[in-house]
XYZ file of C-alpha atoms in Angstrom:
598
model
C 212.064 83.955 240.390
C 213.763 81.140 239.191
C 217.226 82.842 238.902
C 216.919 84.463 242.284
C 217.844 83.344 245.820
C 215.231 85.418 247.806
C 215.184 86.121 251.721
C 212.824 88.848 253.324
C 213.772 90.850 255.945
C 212.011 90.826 259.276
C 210.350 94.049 259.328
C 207.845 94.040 262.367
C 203.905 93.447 260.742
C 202.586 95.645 263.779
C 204.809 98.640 262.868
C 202.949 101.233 260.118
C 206.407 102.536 259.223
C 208.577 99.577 259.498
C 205.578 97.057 257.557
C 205.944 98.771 254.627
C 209.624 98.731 254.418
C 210.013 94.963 254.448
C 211.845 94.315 251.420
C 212.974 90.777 249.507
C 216.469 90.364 249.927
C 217.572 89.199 246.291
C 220.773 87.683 244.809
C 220.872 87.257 241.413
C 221.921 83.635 240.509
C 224.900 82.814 237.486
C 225.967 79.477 236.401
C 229.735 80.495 236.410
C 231.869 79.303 239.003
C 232.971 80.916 241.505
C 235.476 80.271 243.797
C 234.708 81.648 247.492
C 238.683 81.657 247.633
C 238.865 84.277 244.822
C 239.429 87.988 245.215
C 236.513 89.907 245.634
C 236.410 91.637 242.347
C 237.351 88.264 240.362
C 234.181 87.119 242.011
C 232.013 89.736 240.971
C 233.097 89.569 237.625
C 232.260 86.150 238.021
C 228.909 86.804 239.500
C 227.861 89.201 236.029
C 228.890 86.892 233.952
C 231.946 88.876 232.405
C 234.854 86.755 233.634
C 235.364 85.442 230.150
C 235.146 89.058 228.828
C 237.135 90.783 231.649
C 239.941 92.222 229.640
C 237.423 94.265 227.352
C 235.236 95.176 230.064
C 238.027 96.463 232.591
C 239.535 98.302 229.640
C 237.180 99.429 227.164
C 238.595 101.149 224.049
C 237.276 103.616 221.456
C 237.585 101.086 219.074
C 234.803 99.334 220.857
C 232.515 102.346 219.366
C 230.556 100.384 216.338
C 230.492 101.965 212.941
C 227.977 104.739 212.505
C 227.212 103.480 208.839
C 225.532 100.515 210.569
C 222.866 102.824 211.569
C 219.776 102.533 208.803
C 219.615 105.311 206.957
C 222.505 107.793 208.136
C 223.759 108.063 204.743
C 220.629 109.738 203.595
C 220.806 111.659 206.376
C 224.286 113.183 206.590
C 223.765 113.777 202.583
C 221.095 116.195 203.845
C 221.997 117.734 206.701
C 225.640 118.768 204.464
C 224.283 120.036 201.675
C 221.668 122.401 204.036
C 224.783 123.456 205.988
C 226.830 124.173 203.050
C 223.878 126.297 201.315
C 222.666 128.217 204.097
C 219.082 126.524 204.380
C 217.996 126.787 207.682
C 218.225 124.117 210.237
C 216.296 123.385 213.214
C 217.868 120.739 215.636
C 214.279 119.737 217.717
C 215.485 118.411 220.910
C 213.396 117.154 224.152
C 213.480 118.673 227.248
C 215.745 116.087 229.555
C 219.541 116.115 229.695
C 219.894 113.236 226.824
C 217.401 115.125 224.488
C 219.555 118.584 225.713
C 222.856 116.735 225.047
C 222.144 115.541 221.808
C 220.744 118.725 220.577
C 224.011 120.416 221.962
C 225.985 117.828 219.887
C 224.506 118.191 216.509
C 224.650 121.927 217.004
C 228.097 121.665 218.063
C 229.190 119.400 214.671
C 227.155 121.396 212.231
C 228.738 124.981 213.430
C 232.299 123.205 214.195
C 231.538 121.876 210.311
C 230.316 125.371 208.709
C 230.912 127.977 211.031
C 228.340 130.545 209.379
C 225.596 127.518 208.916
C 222.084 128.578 210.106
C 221.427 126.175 212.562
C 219.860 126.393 215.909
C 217.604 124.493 218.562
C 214.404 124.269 219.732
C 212.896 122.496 222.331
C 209.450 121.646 222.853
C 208.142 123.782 226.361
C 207.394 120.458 228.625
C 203.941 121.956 229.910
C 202.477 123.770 226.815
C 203.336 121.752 224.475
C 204.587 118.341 225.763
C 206.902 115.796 225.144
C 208.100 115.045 221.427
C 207.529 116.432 217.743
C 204.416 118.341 217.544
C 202.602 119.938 214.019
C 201.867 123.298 215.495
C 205.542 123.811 216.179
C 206.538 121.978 212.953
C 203.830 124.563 211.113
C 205.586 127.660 212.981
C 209.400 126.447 212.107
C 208.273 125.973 208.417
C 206.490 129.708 208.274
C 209.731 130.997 209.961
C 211.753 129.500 206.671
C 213.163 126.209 208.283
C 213.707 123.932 205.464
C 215.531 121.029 207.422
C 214.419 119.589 210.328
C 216.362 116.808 212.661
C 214.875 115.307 215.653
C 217.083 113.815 218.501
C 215.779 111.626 221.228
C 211.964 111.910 220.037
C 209.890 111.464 216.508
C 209.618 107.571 216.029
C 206.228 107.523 216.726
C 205.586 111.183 215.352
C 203.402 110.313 212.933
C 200.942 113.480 212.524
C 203.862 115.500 212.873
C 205.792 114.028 209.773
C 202.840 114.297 207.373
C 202.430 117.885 208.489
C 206.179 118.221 207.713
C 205.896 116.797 204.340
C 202.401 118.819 203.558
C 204.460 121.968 204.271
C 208.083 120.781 202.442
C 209.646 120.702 204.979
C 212.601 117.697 205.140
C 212.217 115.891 208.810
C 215.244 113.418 210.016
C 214.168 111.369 213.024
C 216.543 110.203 215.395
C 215.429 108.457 218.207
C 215.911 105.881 220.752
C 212.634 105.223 222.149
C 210.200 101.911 221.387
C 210.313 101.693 217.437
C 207.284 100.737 215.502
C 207.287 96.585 215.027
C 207.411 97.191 211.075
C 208.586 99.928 208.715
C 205.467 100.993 207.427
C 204.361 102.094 210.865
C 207.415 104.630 210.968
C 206.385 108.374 210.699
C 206.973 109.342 206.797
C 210.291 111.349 207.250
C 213.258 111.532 204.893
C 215.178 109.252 207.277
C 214.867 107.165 210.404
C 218.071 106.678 212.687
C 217.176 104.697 215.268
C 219.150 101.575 216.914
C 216.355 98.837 216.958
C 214.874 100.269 213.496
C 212.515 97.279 211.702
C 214.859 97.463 208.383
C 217.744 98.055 210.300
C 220.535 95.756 212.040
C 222.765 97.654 214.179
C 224.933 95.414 216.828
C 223.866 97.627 219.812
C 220.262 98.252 220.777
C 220.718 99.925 223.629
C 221.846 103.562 222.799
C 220.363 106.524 224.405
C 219.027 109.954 222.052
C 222.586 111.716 222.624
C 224.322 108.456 221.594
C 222.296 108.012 218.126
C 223.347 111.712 217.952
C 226.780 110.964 218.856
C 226.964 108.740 215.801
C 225.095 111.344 213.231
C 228.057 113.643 214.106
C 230.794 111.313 213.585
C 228.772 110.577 210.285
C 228.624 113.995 209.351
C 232.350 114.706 210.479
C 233.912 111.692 208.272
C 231.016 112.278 205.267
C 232.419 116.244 204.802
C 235.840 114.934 204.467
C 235.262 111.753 202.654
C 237.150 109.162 204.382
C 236.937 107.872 207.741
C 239.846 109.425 209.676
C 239.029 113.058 210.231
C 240.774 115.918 210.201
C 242.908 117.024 213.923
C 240.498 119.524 214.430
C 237.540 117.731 214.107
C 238.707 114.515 215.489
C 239.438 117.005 218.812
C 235.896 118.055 218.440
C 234.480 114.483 218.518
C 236.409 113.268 221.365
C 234.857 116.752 223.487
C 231.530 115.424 222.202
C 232.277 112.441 224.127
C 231.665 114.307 227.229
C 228.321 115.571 226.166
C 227.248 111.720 225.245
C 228.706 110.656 228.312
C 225.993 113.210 230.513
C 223.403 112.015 228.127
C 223.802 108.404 228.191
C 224.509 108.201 232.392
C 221.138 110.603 232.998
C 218.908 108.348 230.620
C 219.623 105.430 232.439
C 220.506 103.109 229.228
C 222.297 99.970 230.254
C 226.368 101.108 230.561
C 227.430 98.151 228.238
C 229.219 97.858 225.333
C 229.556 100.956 223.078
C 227.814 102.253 225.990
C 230.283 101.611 228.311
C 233.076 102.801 226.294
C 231.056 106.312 225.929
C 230.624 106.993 229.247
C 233.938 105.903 230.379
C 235.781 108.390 228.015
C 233.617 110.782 228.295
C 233.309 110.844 231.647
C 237.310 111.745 231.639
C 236.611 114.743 228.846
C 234.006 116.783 231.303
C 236.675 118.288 233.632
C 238.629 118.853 230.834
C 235.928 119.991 228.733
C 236.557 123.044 226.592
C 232.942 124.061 226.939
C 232.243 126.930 228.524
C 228.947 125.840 229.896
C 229.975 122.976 231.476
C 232.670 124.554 233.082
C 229.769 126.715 234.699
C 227.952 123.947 235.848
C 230.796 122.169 237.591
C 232.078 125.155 239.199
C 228.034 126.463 240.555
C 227.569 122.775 241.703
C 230.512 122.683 243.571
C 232.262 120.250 241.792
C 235.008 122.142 241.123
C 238.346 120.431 241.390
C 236.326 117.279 241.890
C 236.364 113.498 239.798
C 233.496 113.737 237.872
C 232.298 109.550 238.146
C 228.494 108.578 236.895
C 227.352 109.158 240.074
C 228.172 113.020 240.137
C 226.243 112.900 237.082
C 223.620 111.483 237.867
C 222.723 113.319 241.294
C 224.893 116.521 240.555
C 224.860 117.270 236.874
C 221.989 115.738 235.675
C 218.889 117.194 238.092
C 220.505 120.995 237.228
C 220.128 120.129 233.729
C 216.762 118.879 234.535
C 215.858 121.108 236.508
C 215.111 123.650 233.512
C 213.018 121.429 231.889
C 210.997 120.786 235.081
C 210.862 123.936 236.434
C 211.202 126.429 233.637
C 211.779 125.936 229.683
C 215.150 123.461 228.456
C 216.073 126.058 225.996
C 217.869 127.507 228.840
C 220.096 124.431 229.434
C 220.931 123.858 225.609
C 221.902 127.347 225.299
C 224.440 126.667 228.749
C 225.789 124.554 226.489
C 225.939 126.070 223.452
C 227.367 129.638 224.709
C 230.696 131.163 224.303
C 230.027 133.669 226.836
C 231.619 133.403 230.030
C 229.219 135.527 231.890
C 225.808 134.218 230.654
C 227.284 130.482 231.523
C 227.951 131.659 235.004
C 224.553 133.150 235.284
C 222.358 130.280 233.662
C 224.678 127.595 236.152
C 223.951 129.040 238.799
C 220.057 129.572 237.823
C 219.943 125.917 237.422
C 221.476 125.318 241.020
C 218.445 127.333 242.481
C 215.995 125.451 240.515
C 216.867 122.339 241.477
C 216.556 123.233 245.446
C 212.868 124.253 244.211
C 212.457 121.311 242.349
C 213.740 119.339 245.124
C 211.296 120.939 247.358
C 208.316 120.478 244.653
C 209.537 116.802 244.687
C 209.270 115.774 248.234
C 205.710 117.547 249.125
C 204.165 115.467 246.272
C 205.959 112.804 247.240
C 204.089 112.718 250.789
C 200.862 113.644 249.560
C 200.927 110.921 246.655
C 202.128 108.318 248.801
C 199.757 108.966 251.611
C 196.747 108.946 248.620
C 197.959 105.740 247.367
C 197.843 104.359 250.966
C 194.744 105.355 251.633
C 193.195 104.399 248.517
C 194.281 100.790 249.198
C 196.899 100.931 246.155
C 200.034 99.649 248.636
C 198.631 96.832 249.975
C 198.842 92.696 248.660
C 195.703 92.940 246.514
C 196.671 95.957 244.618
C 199.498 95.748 241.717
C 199.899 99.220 240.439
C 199.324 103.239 241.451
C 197.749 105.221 239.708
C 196.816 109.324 240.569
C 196.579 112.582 239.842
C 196.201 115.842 241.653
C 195.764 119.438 239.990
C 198.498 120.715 242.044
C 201.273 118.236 240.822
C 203.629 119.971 238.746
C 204.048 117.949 235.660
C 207.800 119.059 235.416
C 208.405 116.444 238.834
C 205.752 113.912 238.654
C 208.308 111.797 236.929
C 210.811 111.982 240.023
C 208.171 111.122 242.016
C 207.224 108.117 240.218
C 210.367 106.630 240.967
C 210.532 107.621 244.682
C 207.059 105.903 244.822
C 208.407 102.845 242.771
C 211.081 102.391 245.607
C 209.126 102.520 248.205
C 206.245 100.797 247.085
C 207.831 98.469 244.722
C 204.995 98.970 242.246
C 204.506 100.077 238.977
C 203.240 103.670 239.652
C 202.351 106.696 237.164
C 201.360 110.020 238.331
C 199.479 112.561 236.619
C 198.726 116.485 236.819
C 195.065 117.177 236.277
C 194.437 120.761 234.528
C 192.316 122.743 232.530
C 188.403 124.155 232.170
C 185.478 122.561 232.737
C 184.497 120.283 229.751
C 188.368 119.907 228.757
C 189.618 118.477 231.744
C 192.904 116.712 231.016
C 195.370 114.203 233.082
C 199.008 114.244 231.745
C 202.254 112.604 233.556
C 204.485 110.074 233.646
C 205.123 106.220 234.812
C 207.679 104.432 236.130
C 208.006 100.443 236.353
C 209.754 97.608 238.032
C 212.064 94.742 237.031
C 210.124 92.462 234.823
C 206.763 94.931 234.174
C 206.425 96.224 230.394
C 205.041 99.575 230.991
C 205.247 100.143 227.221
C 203.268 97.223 226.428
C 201.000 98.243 229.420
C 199.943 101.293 228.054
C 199.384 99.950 224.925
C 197.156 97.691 226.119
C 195.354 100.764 227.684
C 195.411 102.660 224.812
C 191.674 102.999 224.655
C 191.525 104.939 227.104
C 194.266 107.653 226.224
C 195.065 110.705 224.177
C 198.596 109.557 223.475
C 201.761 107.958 225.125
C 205.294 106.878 224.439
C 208.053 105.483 226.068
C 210.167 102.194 226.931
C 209.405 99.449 229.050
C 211.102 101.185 232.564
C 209.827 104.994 232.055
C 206.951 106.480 229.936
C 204.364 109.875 229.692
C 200.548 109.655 228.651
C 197.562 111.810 228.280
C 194.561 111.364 228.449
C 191.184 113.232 229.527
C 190.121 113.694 233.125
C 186.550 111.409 232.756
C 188.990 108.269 231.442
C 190.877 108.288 234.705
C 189.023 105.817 236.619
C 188.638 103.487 233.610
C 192.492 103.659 232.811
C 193.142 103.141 236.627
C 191.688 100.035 236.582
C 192.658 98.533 233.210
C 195.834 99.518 233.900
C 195.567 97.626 237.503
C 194.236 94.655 235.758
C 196.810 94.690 233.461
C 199.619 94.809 236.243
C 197.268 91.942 238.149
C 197.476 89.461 235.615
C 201.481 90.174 235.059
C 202.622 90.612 238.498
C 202.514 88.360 241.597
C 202.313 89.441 245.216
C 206.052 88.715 245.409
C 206.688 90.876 242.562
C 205.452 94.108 244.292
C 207.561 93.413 247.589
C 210.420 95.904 247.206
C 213.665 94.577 246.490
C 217.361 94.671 247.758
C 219.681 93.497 245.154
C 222.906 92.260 245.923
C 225.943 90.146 244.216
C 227.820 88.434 246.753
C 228.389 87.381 250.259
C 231.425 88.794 251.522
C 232.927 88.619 255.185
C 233.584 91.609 256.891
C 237.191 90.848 257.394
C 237.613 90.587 253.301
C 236.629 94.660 253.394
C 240.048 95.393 253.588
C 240.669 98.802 251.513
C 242.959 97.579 248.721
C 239.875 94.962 247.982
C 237.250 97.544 247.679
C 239.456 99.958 245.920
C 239.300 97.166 243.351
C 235.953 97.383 242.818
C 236.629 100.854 241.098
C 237.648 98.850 237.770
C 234.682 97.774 237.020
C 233.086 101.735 237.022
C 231.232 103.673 235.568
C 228.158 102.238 237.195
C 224.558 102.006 236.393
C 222.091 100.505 234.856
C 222.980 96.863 233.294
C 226.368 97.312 235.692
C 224.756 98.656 238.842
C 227.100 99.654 241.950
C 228.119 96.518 243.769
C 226.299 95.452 246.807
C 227.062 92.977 248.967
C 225.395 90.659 251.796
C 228.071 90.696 254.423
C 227.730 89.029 257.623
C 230.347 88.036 260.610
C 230.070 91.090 262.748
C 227.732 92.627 265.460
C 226.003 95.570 265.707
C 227.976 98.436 267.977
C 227.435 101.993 268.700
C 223.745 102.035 266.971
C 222.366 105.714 266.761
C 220.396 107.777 264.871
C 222.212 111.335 263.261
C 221.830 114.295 260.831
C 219.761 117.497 261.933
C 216.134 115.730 261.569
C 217.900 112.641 263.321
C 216.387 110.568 260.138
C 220.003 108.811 259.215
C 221.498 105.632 260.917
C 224.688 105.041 261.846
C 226.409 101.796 263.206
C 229.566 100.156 263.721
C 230.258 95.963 262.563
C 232.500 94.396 263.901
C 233.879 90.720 263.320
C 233.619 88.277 265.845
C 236.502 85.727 264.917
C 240.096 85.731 265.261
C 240.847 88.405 262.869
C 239.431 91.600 264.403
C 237.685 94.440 262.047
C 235.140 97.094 262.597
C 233.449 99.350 259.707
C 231.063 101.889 260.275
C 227.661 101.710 258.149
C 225.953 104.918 257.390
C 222.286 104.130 256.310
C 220.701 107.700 254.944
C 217.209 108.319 255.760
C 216.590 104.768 257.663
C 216.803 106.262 260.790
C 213.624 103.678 261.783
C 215.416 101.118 260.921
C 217.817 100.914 264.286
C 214.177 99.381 265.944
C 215.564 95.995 263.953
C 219.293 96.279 265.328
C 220.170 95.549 268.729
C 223.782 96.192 270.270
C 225.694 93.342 270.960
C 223.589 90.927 268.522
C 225.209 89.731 265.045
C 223.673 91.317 262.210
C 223.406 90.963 258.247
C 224.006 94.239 256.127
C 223.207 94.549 252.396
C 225.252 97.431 251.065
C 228.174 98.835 248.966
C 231.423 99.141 250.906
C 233.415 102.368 250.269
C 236.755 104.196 250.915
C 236.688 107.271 253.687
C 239.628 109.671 253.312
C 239.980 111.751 256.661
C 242.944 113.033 257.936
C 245.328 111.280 255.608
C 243.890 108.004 257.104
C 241.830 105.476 254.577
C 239.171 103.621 255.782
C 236.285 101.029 255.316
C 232.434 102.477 255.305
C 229.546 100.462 254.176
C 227.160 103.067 252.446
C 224.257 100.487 253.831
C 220.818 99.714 252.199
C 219.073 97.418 254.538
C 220.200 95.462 257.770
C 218.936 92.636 259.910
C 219.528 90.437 262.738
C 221.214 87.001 261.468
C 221.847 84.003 263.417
């Protein structure tokens, strides 16, 4: 915690509900200066460490997009994937089943057809519960009997080792392209004609961070320059890229992959292409979300967009999303959007009731107090579409590495399959690996992963795993944290300064929203609101010489207004936003936690 200035809020230790919201209140350290006299956003650029680079990062370019030839072995593979497409071999683009493994497939469909219009190419995606996540030989052994004589992986396969040889046994050509952990050396790569991967062991591209539509992003670019034979593309195609962006942009915001660099640039252009998209499909989706009309930022992605993409992976089978799409038909877009809306409100739904139950099993097992590091469950009637979701709800309020399994099958072939989640700091790659005794298989990165493994290994993983997360993780590491960048006073709030604050969008992970600490006011008008009553609202207002008053709206912390008392000055962590009503603009804190200061 060396880099940290931490403060813990003064939950009540006699409350049930309140106790185990106490949270660290944590702000990051940098050894720029800052001047306290600065603007706010000056400071904050400050406060990353990007006030040397704030040109570049205010403004990011195209040309900030790094060369696909960089990426080991995308020569090889654009060779390959041409001549197929130019001689009618069949193609199989093998996707996963979230929105980056449904984006990328959409992409390299998109390029090879925009390429060679009469090209046999088409998807598949793996069905999430029958067959799981990633390249598997009984599919690979079904393609090749079906005549598929090319097959190109995006956002799984670098661990796919099985699955290559079977591949190879059967002639059939396999391109990986992945983003997930690599293999530390090259010989420990599945044997497939080529590996495209950012952090590959022979490989040196600038940028490690890329998600599975972003590695896919480049293979198209490849392909698009490679079929003309010089870098700058035809109109047409060079039209086509840029409406890829939007694609890569969905991809790379809903796979949580740091939005730096290349990344950055991605998302921010793309972002701008999805309203305008000439996609069909995503026209759909906007319209059955009701987005319509609307700015579509990273955070409309990531709580609109995204989950109905999702959603058909969780719920149903992807396929239906990648053909959404992929479609030219008006009709069958409007239908498949607006089946996507309904199953999110059931996965929704799904979500929260294991939510409850898992929470109040890790409780009682003991898994959420100081001695315990990690949770660990399963339950027959989780559906393994959600227990990922869940995970993370779990990891928020628990702060605690937490994975969360479906238990199914017969007697005598009982198995446990799910996913984890992790927290700042906690390797749940490595973790597993050091677990890997007791599983079937697993794969991931060090924030997210899935795992198998039979049903009479449970209680031997759960406790390897919570020895493992022991010897890593302190007591203070499992108290959930609030993050924030700055102090600010309440009377700096004014709107032109948080407008500001819009320049350094799109947000998420690696440039999270800004949150402040801001203090100088007292708590007014404290009350609870929303049909269940379980939101907070509250007014601040200053107490010097320059009068201001912003309301704070604190969703689903409706027991937190037991720690605010009217009248008394109070400390809010939160991120300040602008409120159009009326034709008036004003000031509202969306707030994350609040205490009594002074």
């Amino acid at each position: 915690m060396d880099d940290e200035k931490v403060m813990l809020t003064d939950a009540p230790a006699d409350s049930a509900i309140t106790a185990g919201l106490r949270k660290r209140w944590v702000q990051r350290e940098t050894t720029a200066r800052i001047d306290p006299a600065a603007p706010l956003v000056d400071r904050l650029l400050a406060a990353r460490g990007l006030a040397a680079d704030a040109d570049s990062f205010l403004n990011p370019r195209l040309t900030q997009l790094h060369e696909p030839a960089l990426l080991h072995g995308i020569e090889t593979a654009a060779e390959r994937i041409l001549a197929a497409a130019k001689s009618g071999e069949p193609i199989v683009v093998y996707g996963d089943y979230d929105v980056d493994g449904i984006t990328a497939t959409a992409i390299l469909v998109r390029t090879i057809k925009g390429l060679f219009p009469e090209a046999k190419v088409r998807a598949y995606i793996p069905h999430r519960a029958r067959e799981g996540y990633g390249l598997n030989s009984p599919a690979i052994t079904e393609l090749a009997a079906e005549g598929t004589k090319l097959i190109v992986s995006v956002d799984c396969g670098i661990t796919a080792v099985e699955p290559a040889a079977t591949a190879r046994a059967l002639g059939v050509d396999l391109i990986i392209t992945d983003h997930h952990e690599p293999p530390a050396t090259v010989d420990d790569l599945p044997d497939a004609l080529a590996v495209l991967h950012p952090r590959h062991p022979a490989g040196a591209y600038p940028f490690a961070d890329l998600c599975g539509a972003g590695v896919a992003y480049k293979l198209a670019w490849k392909l698009m320059t490679a079929s003309v034979g010089e870098k700058r593309v035809t109109p047409k195609l060079r039209a086509l890229l840029i409406d890829l962006l939007g694609l890569a942009a969905l991809g790379t915001v809903a796979d949580i992959v740091p939005l730096l660099d290349e990344n950055r640039a991605i998302t921010r252009f793309g972002l701008g292409r999805i309203t305008e998209s000439p996609f069909i499909g995503i026209k759909a989706l906007i319209e059955a979300s009701g987005m319509a009309g609307e700015k579509i930022d990273a955070e409309r992605v990531g709580f609109g967009l995204g989950p109905r993409l999702n959603s058909c992976g969780r719920m149903g089978h992807a396929r239906e999303a990648v053909e959404l799409l992929l479609t030219e038909d008006a009709t069958r877009a409007q239908a498949i959007a607006e089946r996507l809306c309904r199953l999110n409100e059931e996965r929704r739904a799904t979500e929260k009731r294991i939510a409850d139950q898992a929470a109040e099993m890790a409780e009682s097992a003991g898994m959420t107090n100081g001695t315990h590091r990690a949770i660990v469950l399963a339950h027959e009637d989780w559906h393994p579409g959600v227990v990922g979701i869940v995970c993370s709800r779990l990891v928020e309020r628990f702060g605690r590495p937490t994975i969360l399994m479906q238990r199914s099958g017969a007697d005598g072939s009982v198995m446990c399959a799910g996913s984890g989640r992790s927290i700042d700091g906690f390797n749940l790659h490595a973790a597993l690996v050091a677990c890997s005794d007791h599983l079937t298989s697993f794969g991931g990165h060090d924030m997210a992963a899935g795992l198998k493994l039979d049903a009479d290994r449970l209680d031997g993983f759960a406790e390897a795993f919570g020895e493992h997360a022991g010897a890593h993780l302190t007591a203070d590491d499992v108290i959930p944290s609030v993050r924030y960048d700055l102090d600010a006073d309440l009377t700096e709030l004014t709107p032109g300064a948080v407008e500001s604050l819009d320049a350094l969008a799109p947000f998420g992970r690696g440039n999270p929203t800004p949150r402040l600490r801001i203090s100088g006011g007292q708590a007014r008008d404290v009350r609870p609101f929303g049909k269940r009553g379980d939101h907070l609202s509250l007014r601040i207002e200053s107490t010097g010489a320059r009068r201001q008053a912003i309301r704070v709206v604190m969703w689903r912390q409706a027991e937190l207004a037991a720690r605010v008392i009217a009248g008394a000055p109070i400390e809010v962590v939160g991120t300040p936003k602008l409120n159009s009503f009326n034709g008036r603009v004003t000031v509202e804190i969306d707030g994350v936690d609040v205490r009594q200061s002074g």
